[in-house]
Structures are given as C-alpha cells and as structure tokens.
Coordinates of C-alpha atoms and ligand atoms in Angstrom, one line a residue:
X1 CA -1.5 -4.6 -10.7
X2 CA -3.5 -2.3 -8.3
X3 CA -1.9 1.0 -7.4
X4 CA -1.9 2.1 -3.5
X5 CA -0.6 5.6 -2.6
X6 CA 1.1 5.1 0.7
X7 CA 0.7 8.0 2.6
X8 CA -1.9 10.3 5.4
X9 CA -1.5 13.6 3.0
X10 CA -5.0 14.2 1.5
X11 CA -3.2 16.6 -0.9
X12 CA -0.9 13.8 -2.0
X13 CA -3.8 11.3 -2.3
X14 CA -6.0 13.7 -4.4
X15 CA -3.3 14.3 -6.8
X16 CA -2.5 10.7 -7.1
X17 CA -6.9 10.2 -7.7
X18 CA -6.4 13.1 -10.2
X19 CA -4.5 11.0 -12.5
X20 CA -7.2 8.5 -12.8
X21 CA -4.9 5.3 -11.7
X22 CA -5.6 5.2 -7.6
X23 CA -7.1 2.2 -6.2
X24 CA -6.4 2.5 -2.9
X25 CA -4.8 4.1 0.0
X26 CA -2.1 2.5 2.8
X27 CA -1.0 4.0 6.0
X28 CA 0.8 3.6 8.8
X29 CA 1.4 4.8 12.6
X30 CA 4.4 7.1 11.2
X31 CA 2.4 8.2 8.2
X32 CA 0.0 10.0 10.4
X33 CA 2.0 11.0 12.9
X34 CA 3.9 12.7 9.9
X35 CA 0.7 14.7 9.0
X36 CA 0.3 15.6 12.9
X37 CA -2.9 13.8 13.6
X38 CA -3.0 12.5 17.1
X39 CA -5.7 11.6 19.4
X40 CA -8.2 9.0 18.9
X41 CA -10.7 11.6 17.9
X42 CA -9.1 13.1 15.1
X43 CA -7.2 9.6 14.1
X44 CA -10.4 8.4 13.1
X45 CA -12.1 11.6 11.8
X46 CA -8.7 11.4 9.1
X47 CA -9.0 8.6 8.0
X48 CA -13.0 8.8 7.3
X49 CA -11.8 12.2 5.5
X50 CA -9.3 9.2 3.2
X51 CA -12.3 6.6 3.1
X52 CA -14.5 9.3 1.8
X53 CA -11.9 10.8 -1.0
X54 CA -11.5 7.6 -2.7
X55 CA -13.3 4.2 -4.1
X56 CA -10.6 2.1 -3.1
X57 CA -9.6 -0.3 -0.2
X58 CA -8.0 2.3 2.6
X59 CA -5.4 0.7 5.4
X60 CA -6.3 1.9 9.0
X61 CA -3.2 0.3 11.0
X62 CA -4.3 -0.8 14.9
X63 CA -1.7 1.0 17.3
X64 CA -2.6 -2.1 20.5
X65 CA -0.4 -5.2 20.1
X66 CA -2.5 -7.8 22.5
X67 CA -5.3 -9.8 20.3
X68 CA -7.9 -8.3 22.8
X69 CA -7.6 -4.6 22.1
X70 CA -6.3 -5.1 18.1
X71 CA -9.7 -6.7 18.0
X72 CA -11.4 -3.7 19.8
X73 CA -9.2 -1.1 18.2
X74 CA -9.7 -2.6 14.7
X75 CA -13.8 -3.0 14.9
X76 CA -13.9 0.6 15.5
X77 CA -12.1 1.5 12.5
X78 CA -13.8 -1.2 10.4
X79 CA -17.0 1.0 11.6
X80 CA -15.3 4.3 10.2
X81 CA -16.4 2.7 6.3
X82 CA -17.4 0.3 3.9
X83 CA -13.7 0.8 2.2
X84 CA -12.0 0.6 5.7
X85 CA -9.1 -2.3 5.8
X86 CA -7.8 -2.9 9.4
X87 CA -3.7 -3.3 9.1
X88 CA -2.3 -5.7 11.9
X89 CA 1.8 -6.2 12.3
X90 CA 2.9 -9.8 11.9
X91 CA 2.6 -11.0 15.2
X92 CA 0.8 -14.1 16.9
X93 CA -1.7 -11.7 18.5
X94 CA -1.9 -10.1 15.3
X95 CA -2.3 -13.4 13.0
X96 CA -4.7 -14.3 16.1
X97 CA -6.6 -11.3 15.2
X98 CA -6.4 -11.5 11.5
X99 CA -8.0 -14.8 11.8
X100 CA -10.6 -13.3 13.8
X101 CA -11.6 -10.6 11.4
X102 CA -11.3 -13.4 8.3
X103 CA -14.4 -15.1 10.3
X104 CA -16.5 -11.9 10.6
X105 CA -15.6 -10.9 6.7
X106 CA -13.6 -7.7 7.5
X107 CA -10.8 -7.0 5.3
X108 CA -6.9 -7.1 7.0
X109 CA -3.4 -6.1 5.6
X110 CA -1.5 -7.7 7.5
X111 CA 2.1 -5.6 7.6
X112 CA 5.5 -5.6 8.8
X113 CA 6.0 -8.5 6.8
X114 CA 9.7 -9.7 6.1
X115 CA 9.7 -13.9 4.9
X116 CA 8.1 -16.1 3.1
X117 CA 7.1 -17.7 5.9
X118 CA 5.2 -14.9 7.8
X119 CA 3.8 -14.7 4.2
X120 CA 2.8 -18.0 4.8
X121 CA 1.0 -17.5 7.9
X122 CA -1.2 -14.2 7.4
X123 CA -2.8 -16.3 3.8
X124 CA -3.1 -19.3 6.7
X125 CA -5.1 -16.4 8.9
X126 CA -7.5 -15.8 5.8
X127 CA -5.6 -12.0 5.5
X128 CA -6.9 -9.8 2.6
X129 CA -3.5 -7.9 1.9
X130 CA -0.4 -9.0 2.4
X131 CA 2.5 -6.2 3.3
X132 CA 6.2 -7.4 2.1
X133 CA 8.5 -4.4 2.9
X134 CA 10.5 -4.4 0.0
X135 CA 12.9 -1.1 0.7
X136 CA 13.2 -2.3 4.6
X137 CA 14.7 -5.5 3.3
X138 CA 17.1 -3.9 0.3
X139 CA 18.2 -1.2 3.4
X140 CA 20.0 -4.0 5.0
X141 CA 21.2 -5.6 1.5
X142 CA 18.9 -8.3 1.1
X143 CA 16.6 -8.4 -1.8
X144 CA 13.7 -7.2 -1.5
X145 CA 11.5 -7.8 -5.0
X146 CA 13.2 -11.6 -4.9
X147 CA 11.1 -11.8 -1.2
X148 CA 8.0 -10.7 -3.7
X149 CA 8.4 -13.5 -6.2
X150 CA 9.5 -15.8 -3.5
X151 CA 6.0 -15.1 -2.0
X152 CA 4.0 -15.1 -5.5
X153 CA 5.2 -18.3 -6.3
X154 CA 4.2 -20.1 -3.1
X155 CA 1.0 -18.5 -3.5
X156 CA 0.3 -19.5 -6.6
X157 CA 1.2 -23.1 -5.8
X158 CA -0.9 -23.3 -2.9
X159 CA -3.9 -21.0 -4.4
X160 CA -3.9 -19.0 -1.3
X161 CA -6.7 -15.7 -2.2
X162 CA -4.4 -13.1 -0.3
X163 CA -3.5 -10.5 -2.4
X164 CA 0.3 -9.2 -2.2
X165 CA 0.8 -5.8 -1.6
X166 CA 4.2 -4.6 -2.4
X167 CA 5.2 -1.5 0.6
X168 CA 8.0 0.1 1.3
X169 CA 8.3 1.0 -2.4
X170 CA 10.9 4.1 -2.7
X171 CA 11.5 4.3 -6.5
X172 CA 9.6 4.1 -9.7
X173 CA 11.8 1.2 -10.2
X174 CA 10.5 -1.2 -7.9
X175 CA 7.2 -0.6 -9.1
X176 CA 8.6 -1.6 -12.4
X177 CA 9.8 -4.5 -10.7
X178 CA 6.9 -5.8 -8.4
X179 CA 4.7 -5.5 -11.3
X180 CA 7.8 -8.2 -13.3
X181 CA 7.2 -10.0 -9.8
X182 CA 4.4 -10.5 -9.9
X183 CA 2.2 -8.5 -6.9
X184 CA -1.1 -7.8 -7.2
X185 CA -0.9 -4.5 -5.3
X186 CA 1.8 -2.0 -5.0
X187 CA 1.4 1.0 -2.4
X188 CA 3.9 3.9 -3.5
X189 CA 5.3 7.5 -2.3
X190 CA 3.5 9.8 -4.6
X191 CA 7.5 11.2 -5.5
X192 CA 7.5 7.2 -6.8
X193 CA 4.2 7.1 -9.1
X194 CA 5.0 10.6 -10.4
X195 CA 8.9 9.0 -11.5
X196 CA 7.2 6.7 -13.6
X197 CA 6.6 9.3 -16.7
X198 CA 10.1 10.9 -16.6
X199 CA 11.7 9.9 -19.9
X200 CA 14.1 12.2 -21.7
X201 CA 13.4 11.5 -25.0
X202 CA 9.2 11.6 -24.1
X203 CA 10.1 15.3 -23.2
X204 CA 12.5 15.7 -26.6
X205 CA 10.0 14.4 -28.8
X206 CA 7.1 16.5 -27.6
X207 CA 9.5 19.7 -27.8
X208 CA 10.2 18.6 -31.3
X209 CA 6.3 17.7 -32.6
X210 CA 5.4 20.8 -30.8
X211 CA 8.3 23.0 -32.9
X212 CA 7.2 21.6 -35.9
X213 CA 4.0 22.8 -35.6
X214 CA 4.6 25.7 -34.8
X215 CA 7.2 26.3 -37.4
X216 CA 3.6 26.5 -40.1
X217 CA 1.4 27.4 -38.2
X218 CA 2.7 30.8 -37.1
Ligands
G3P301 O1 3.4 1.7 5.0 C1 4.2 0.5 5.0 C2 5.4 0.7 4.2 O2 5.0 1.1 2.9 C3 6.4 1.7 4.8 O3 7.4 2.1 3.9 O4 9.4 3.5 3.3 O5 8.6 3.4 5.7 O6 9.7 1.5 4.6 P1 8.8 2.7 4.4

C-alpha cells in the first residue's frame, strides 16, 4: 500500500519525505485555502513548490464544475509537472472530464467519492485514483473501511486498473484498516502516519535496553 500525505503544508510534507515512506501528495480546495494560498498565480506556483519536493504522484484538485473549464482548468495544472494528477469531484461533468483526460493519458483522482457505484463509474471513465472518503462516511455512522472493501472487491472482479485511494483518513487506525481492506493508496494527516509508531511497550523496552547498558558501561 502506497502512502499519500494529505495536506498543502510543505513543512508537513517534508517531514513525512524525511521518513523515507512518502509516495505521494493529495490536496484539496480547503487544504490550500488552510495554508492561505489564493489566486491562480500563487495556486499554481504552490503546488509546482509540492511537485518539485517529492517523486511521487501530487493531486491538484480543479475548482470549475462545467466539463468545459475542468478541462481548461485541469490542462493547466497537468502543465505545472510530470508528477501533476488533476483531482475532479464525482460529477457527470467531472466523470465527462475524467474520460477526457484517460484519452490524452493524464493522470485523475477522481474525489468526493461516497458508493460503490460512483466507484464504479470513475474506473468506467479510465480514472487513475479513486477517492473513497472513509471518515466523511463513519461522521454520519456508516462504515467507511466496509465502502473500501466493498470497492476492492468489485474491482478485483471486474479487473478495473484504478487504483483506490483511501482519504479522509483521521486515525492511524484506518490506515491499519485500509491496508486489511485492501486499498492500494492511502492519503493521511501527517498527526495520522506519525500515530502509527506509538506503542507503549516499544518506548518501555528501549528505556529498559538502554538502562541496561548503561548500568556497565558507566
Ligand atoms: O482530501 C480529501 C480527503 O482526504 C479529505 O479529508 O478529513 O477533510 O474528510 P477530510
């Protein structure tokens, strides 16, 4: 399983690169806006600074909704770099434009993504990524890592290439569990990757080696 770091903080990503386990990068409208970077000038100078910092696949998401501009909006930041994916919402002008892009070989995510069905759609539309929300859909008590392997399975029984892309991760447990599930992908909070080494008895044990070291070799 591939691990995304879901977020427009360059700090954030870097640490996450530091560790030696990022493959890619995901954002979002609201993740940018979060890091204050408005304008269509300094939109795309951030995300060539995010293309640039990693090897990985990086989600641009289009802000236009109509096929027309998605399609405009999303060749400009296909330009931005090699890594660039364009992220469409699940929409019919979006699957219109995902099936677009499929033709001319640039990479999609499509996102927003609630049902198997839509699933079934965007890997119909030729999309790269697919975006299942998982922590949208456990917010309103619905199960959000059962959506996953609802989705892996129909994939693997139709051999659709669309790789799944767990989001809307918000604890080291459901990367525990889309990795059980089955995703290819999972795009995390940093707070979320980092979770993943707490163990008490990891930190009792080190104490302990380290103590007994220390105890002859004063
Ligand atoms: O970026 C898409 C997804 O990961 C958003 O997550 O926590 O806002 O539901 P969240």
């Amino acid at each position: 399983m591939k691990f995304f770091i879901d977020t427009a903080n360059i700090n954030q990503i870097a640490e996450a690169k530091d560790l030696g386990i990022l493959d890619g990068v995901t954002t979002n409208p609201s993740l940018m806006a979060k890091e204050g970077i408005s304008g269509e000038k300094e939109i795309l100078a951030h995300y060539k600074k995010i293309a640039d910092l990693v090897d990985g696949d990086v989600s641009a998401e289009v802000i236009a909704t109509d096929f027309k501009t998605m399609v405009e909006e999303g060749l400009r930041l296909a330009d931005i770099a090699e890594n660039i994916v364009v992220k469409i919402p699940m929409t019919k002008d979006g699957i219109k434009a995902i099936s677009f892009f499929a033709e001319e070989g640039i990479n999609t995510n499509c996102t927003l993504v609630f049902s198997a069905g839509q699933a079934i759609l965007a890997a119909k539309a030729g999309a790269t990524y697919l975006s299942p929300f998982v922590g949208r859909v456990d917010d309103i008590n619905w199960d959000g890592i059962a959506l996953i392997k609802e989705i892996v399975k129909i994939y693997s029984i139709q051999g659709y290439m669309t790789e799944i892309l767990a989001a809307s991760i918000r604890t080291p447990l459901h990367i525990v569990q889309a990795a059980k599930a089955g995703a290819d992908v999972v795009t995390c909070p940093l707070n979320s990757i980092l979770g993943l080494f707490n163990h008490p008895l990891t930190d009792i044990g080190l104490a302990k080696f380290l103590e007994d070291h220390q105890k002859l070799n004063k």
